[in-house]
PDB file of N, CA, C and O in Angstrom:
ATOM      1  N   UNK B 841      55.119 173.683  88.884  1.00  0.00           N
ATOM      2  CA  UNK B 841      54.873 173.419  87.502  1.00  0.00           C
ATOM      3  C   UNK B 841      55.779 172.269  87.071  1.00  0.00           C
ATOM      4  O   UNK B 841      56.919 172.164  87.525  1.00  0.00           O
ATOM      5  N   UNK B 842      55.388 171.616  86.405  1.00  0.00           N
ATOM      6  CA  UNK B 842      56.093 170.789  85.767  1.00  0.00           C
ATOM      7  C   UNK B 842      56.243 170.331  83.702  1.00  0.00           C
ATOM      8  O   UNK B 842      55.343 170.146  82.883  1.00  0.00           O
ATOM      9  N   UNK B 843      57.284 170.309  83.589  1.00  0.00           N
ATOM     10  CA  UNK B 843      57.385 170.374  82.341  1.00  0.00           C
ATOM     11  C   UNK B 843      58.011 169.235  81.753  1.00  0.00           C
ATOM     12  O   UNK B 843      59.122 168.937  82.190  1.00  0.00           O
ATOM     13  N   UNK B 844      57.536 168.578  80.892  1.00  0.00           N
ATOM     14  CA  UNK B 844      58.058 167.012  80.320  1.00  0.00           C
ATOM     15  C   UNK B 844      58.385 167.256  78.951  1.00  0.00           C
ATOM     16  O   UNK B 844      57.441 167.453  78.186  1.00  0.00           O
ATOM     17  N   UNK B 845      59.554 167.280  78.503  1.00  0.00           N
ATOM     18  CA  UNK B 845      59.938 167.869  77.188  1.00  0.00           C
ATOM     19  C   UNK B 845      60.922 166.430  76.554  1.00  0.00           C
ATOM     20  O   UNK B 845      61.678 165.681  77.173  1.00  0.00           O
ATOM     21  N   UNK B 846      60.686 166.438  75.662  1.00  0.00           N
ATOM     22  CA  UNK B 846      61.611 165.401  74.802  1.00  0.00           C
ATOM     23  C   UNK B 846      63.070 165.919  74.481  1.00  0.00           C
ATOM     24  O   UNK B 846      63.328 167.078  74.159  1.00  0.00           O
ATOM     25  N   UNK B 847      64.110 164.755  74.634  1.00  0.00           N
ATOM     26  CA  UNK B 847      65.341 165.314  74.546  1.00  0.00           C
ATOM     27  C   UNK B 847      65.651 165.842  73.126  1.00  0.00           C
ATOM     28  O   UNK B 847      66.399 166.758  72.783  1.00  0.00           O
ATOM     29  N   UNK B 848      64.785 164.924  72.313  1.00  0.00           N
ATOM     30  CA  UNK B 848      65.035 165.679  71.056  1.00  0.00           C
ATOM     31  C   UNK B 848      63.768 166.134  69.887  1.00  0.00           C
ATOM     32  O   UNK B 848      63.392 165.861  68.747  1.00  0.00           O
ATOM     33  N   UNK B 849      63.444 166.978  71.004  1.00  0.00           N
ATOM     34  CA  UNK B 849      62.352 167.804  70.330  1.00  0.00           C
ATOM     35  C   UNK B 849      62.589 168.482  69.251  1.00  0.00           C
ATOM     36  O   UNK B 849      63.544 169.225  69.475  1.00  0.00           O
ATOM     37  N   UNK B 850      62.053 168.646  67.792  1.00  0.00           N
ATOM     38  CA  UNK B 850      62.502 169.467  66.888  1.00  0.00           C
ATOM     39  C   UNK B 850      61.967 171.120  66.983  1.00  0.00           C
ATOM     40  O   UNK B 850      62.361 172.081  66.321  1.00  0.00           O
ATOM     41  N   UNK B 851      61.106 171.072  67.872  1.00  0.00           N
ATOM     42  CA  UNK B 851      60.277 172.297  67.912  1.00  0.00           C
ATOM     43  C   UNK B 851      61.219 173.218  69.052  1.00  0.00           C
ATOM     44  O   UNK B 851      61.611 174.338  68.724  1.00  0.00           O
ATOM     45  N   UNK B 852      61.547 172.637  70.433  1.00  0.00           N
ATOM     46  CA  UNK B 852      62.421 173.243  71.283  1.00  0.00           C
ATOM     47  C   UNK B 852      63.278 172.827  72.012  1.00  0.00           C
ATOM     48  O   UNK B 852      63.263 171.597  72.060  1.00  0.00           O
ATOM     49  N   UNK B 853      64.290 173.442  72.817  1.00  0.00           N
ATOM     50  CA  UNK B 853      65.348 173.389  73.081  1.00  0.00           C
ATOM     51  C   UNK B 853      65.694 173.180  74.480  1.00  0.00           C
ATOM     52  O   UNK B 853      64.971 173.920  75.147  1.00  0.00           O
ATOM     53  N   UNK B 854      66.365 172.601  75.119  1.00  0.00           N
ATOM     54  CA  UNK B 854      66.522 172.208  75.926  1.00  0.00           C
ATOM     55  C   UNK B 854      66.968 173.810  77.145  1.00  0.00           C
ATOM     56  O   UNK B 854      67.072 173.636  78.359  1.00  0.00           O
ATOM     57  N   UNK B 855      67.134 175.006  76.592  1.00  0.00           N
ATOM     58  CA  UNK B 855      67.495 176.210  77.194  1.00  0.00           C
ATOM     59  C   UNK B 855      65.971 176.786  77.519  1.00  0.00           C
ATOM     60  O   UNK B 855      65.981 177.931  77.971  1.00  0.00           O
ATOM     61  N   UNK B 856      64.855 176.266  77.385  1.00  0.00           N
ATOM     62  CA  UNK B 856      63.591 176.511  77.009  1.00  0.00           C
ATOM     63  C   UNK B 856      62.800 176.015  79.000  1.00  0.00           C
ATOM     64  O   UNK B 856      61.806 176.344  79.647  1.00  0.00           O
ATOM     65  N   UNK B 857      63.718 175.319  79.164  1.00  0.00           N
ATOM     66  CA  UNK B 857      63.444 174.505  80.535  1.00  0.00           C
ATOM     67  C   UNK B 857      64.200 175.630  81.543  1.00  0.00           C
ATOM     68  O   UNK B 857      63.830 176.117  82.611  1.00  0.00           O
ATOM     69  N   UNK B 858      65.452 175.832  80.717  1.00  0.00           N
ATOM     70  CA  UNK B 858      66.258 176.625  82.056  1.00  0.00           C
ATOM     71  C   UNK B 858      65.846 177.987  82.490  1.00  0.00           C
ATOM     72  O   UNK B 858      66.065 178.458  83.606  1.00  0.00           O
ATOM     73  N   UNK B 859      65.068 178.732  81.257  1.00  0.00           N
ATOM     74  CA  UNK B 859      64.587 180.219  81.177  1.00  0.00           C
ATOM     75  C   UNK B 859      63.242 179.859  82.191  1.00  0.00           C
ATOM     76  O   UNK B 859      62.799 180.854  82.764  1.00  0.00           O
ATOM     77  N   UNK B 860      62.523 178.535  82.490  1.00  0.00           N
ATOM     78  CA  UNK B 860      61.297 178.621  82.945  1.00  0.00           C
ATOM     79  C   UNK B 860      61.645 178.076  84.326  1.00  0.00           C
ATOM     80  O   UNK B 860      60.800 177.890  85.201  1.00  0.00           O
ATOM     81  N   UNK B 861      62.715 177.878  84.436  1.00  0.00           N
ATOM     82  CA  UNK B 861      63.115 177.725  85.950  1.00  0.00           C
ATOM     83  C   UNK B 861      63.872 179.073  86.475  1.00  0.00           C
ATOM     84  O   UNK B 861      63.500 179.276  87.631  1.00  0.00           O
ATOM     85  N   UNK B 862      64.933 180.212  85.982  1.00  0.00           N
ATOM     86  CA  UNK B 862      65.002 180.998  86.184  1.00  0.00           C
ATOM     87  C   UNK B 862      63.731 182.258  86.158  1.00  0.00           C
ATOM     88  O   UNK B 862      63.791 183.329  86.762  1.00  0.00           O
ATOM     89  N   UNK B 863      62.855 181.883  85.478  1.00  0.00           N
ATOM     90  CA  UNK B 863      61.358 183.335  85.453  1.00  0.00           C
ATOM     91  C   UNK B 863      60.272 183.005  85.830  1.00  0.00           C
ATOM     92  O   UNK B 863      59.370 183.843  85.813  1.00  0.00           O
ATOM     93  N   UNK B 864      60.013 181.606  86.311  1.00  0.00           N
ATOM     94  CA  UNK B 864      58.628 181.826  86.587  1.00  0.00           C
ATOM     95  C   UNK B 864      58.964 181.953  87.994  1.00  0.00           C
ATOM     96  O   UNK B 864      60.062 181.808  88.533  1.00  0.00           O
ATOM     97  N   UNK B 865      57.731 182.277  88.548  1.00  0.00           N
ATOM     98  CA  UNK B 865      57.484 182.652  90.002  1.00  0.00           C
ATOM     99  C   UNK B 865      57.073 181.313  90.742  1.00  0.00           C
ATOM    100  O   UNK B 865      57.335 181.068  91.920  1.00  0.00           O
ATOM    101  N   UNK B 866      56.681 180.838  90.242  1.00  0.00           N
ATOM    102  CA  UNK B 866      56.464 178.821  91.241  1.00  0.00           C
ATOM    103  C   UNK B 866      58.086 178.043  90.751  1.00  0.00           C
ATOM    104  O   UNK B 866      58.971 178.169  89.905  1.00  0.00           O
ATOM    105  N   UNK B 867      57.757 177.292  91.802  1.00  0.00           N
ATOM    106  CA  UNK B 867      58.634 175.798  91.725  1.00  0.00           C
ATOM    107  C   UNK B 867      58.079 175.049  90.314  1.00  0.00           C
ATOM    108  O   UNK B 867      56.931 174.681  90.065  1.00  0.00           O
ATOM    109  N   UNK B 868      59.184 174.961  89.554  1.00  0.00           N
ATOM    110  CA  UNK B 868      58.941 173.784  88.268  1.00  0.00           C
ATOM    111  C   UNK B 868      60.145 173.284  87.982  1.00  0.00           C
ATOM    112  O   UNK B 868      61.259 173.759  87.766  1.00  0.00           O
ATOM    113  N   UNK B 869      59.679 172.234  88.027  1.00  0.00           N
ATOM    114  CA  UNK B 869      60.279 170.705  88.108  1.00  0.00           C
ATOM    115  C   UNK B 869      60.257 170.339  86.654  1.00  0.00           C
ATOM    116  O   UNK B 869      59.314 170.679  85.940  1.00  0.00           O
ATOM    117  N   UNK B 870      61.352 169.601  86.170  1.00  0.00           N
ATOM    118  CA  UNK B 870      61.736 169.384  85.107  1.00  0.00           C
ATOM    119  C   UNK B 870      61.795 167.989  84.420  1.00  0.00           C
ATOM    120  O   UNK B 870      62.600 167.268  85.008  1.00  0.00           O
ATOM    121  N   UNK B 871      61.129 167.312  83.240  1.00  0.00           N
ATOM    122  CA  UNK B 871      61.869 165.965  83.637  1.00  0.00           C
ATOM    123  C   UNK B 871      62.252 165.883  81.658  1.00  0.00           C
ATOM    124  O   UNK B 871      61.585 166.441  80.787  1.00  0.00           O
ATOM    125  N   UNK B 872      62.842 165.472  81.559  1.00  0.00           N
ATOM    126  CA  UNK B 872      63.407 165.433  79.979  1.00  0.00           C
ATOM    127  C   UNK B 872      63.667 163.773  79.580  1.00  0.00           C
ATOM    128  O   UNK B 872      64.464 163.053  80.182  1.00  0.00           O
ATOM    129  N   UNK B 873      63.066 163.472  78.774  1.00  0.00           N
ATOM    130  CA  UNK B 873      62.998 162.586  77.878  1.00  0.00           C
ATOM    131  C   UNK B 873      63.630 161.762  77.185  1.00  0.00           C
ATOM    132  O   UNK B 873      62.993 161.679  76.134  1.00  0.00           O
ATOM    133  N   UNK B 874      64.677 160.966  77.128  1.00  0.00           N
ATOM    134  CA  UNK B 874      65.755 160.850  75.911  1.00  0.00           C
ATOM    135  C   UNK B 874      65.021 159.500  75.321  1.00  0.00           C
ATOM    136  O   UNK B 874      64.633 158.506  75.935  1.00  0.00           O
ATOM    137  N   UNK B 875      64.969 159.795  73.975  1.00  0.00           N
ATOM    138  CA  UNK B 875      64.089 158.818  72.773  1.00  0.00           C
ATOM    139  C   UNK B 875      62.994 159.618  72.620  1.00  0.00           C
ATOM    140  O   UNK B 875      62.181 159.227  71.782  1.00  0.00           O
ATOM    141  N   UNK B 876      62.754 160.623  73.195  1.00  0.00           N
ATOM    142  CA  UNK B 876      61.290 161.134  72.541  1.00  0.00           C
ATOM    143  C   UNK B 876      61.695 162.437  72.306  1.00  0.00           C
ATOM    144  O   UNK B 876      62.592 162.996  72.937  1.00  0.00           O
ATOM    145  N   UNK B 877      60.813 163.112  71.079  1.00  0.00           N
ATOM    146  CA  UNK B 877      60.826 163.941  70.278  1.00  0.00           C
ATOM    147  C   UNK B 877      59.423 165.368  70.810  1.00  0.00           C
ATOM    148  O   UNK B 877      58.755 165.214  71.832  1.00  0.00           O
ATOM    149  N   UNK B 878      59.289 166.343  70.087  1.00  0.00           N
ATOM    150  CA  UNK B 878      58.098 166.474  70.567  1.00  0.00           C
ATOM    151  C   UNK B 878      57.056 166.826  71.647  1.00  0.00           C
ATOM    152  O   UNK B 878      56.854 167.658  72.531  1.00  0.00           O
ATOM    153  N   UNK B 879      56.350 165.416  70.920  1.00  0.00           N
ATOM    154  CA  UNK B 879      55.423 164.799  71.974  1.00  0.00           C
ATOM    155  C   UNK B 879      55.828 163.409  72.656  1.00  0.00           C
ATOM    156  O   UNK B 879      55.803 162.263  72.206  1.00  0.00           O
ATOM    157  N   UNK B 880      56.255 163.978  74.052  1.00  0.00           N
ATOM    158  CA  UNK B 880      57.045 162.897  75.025  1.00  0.00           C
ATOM    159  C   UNK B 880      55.748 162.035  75.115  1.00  0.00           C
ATOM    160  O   UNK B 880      55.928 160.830  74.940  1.00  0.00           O
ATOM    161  N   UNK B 881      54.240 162.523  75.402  1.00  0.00           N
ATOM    162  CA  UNK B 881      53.214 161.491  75.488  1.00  0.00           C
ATOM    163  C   UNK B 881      52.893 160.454  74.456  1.00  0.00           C
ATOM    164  O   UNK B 881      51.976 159.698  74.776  1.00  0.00           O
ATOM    165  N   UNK B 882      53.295 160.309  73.609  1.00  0.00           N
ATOM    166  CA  UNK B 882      53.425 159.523  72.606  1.00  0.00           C
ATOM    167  C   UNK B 882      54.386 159.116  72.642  1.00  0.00           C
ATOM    168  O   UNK B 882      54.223 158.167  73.409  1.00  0.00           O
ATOM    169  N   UNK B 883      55.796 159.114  72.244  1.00  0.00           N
ATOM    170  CA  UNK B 883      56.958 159.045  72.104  1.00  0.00           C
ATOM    171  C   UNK B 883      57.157 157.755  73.555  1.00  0.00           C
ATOM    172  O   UNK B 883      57.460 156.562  73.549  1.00  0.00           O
ATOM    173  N   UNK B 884      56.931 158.397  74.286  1.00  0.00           N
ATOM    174  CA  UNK B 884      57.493 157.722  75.883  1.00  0.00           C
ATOM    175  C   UNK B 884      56.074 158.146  76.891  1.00  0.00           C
ATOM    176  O   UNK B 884      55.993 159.015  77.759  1.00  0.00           O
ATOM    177  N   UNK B 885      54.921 157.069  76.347  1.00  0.00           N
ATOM    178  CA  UNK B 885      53.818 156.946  77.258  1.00  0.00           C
ATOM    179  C   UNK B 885      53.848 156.511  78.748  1.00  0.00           C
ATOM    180  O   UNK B 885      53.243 156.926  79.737  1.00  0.00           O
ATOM    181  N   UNK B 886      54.631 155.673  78.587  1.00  0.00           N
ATOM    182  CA  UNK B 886      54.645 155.088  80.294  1.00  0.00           C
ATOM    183  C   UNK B 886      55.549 156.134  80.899  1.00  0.00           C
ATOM    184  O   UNK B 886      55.245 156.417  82.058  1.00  0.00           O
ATOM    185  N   UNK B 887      56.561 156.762  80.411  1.00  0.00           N
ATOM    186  CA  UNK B 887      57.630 157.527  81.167  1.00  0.00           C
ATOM    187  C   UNK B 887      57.206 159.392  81.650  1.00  0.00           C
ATOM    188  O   UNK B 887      57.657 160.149  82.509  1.00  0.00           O
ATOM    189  N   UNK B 888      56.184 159.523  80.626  1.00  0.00           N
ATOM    190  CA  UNK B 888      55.402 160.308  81.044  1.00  0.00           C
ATOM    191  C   UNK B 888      54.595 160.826  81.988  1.00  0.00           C
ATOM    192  O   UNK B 888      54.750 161.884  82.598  1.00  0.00           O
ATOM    193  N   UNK B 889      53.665 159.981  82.091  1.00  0.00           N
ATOM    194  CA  UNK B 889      52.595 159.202  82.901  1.00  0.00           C
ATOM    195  C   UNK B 889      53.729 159.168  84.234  1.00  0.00           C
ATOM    196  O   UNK B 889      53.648 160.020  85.118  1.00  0.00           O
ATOM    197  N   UNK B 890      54.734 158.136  84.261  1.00  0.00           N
ATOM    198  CA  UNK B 890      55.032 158.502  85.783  1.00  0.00           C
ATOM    199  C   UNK B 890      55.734 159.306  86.209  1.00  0.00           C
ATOM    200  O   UNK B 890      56.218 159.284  87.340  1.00  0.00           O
ATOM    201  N   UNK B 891      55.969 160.469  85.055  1.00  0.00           N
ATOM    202  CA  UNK B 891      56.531 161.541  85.988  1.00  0.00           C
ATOM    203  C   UNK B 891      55.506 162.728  86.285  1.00  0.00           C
ATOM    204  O   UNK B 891      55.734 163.499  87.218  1.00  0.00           O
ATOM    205  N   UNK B 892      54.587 162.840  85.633  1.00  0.00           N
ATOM    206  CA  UNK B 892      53.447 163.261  86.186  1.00  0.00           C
ATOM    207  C   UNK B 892      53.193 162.812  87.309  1.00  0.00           C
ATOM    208  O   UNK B 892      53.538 163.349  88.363  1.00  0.00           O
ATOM    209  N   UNK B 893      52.364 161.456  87.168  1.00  0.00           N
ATOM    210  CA  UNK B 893      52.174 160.658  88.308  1.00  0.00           C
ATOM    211  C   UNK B 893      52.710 161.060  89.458  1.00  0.00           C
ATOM    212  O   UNK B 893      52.021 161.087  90.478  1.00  0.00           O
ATOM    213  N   UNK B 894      54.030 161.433  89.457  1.00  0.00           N
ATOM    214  CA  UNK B 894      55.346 161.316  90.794  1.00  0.00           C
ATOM    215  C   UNK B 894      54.996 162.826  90.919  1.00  0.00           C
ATOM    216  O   UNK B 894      55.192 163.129  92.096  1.00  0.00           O
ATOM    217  N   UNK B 895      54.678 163.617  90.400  1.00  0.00           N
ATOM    218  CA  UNK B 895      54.425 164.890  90.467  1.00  0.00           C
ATOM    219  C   UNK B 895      53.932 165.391  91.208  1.00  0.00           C
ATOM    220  O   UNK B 895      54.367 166.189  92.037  1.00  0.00           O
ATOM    221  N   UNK B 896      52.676 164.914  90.999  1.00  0.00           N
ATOM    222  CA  UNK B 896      51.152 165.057  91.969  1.00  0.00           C
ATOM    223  C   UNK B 896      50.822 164.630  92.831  1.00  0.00           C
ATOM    224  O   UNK B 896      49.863 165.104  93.441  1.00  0.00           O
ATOM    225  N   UNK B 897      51.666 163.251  93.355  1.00  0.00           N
ATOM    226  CA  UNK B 897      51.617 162.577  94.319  1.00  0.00           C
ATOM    227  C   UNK B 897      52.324 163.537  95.128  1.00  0.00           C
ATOM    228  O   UNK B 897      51.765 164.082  96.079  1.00  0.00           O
ATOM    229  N   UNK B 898      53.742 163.822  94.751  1.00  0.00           N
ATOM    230  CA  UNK B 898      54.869 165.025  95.854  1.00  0.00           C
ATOM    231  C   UNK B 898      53.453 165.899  96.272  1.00  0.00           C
ATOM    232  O   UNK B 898      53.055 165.919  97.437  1.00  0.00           O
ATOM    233  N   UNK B 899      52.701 166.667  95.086  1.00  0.00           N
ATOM    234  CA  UNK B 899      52.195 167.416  95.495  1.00  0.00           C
ATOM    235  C   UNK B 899      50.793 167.427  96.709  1.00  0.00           C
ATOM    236  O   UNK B 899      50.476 168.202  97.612  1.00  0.00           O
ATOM    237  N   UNK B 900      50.182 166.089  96.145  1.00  0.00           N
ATOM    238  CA  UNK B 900      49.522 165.826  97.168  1.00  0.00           C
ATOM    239  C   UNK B 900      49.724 165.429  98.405  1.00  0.00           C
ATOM    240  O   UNK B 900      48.889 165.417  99.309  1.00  0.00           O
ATOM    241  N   UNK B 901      51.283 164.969  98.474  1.00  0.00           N
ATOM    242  CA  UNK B 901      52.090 164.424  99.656  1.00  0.00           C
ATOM    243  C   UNK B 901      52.144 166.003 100.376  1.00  0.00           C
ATOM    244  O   UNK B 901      51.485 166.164 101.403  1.00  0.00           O
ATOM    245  N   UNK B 902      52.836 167.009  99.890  1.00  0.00           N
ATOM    246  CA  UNK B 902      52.990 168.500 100.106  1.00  0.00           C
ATOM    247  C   UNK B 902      52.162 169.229 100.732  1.00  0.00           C
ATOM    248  O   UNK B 902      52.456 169.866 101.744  1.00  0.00           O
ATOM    249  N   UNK B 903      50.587 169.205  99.981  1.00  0.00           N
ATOM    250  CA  UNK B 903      49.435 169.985 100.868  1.00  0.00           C
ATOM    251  C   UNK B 903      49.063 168.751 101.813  1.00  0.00           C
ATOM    252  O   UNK B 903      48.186 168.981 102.646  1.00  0.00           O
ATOM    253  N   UNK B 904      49.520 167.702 101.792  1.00  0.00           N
ATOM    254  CA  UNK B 904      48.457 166.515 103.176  1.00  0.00           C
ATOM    255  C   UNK B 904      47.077 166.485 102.679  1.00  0.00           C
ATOM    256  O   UNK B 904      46.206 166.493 103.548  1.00  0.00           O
ATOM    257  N   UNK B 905      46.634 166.444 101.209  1.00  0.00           N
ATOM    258  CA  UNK B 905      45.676 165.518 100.503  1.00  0.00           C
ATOM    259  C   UNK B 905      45.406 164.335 100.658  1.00  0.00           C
ATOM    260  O   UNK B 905      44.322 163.819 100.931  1.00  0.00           O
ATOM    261  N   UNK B 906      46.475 163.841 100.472  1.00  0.00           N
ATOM    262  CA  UNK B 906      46.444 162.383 100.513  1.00  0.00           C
ATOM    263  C   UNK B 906      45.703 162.048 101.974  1.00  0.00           C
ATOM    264  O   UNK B 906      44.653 161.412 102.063  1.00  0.00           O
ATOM    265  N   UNK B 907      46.365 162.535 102.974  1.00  0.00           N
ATOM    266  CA  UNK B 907      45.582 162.222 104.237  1.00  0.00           C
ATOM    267  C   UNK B 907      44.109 162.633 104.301  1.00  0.00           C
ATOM    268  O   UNK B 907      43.297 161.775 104.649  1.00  0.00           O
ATOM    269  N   UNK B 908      43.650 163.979 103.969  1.00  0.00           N
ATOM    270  CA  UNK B 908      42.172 163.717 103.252  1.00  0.00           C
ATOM    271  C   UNK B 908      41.226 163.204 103.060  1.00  0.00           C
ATOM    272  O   UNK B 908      40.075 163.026 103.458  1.00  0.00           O
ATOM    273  N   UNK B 909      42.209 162.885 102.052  1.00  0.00           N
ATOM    274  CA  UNK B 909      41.380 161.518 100.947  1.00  0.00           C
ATOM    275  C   UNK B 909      40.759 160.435 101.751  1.00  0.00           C
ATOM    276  O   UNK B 909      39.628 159.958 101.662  1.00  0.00           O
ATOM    277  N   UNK B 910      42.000 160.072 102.769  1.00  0.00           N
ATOM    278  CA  UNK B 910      41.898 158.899 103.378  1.00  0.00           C
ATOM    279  C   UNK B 910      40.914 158.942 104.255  1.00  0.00           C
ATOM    280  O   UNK B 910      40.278 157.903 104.433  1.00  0.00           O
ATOM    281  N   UNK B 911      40.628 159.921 104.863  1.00  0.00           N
ATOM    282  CA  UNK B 911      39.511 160.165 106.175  1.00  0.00           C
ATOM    283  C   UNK B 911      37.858 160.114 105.974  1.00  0.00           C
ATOM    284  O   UNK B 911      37.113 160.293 106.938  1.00  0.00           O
TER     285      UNK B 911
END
């Protein structure tokens, strides 16, 4: 899982990341924001985008998708 939260979100808190890395049952990956509020997709469009991006790629790197794809 991955979670993209703004450093200064007015809605939540940065302890909000640590409870979902201590309870959930998957791997989630964290990436936090500084200048964005919120909504990091607005706030910080490009910085978003590539941490997603970098996300899915690990992940497709992970199951050997990518090789797949390629065949």
């Amino acid at each position: 899982m991955l979670i993209v939260q703004g450093k200064d979100d007015q809605y939540g808190t940065l302890k909000q990341l640590e409870v979902a890395r201590d309870e959930c049952f998957c791997p989630v990956e964290t990436v936090v924001l500084v200048g964005a509020r919120h909504s990091p997709q607005r706030d910080k469009p490009k910085e978003t985008l590539a941490a997603a991006a970098g996300f899915i790629n690990r992940l497709l790197q992970d199951h050997r998708e990518a090789e797949r794809g390629a065949a």
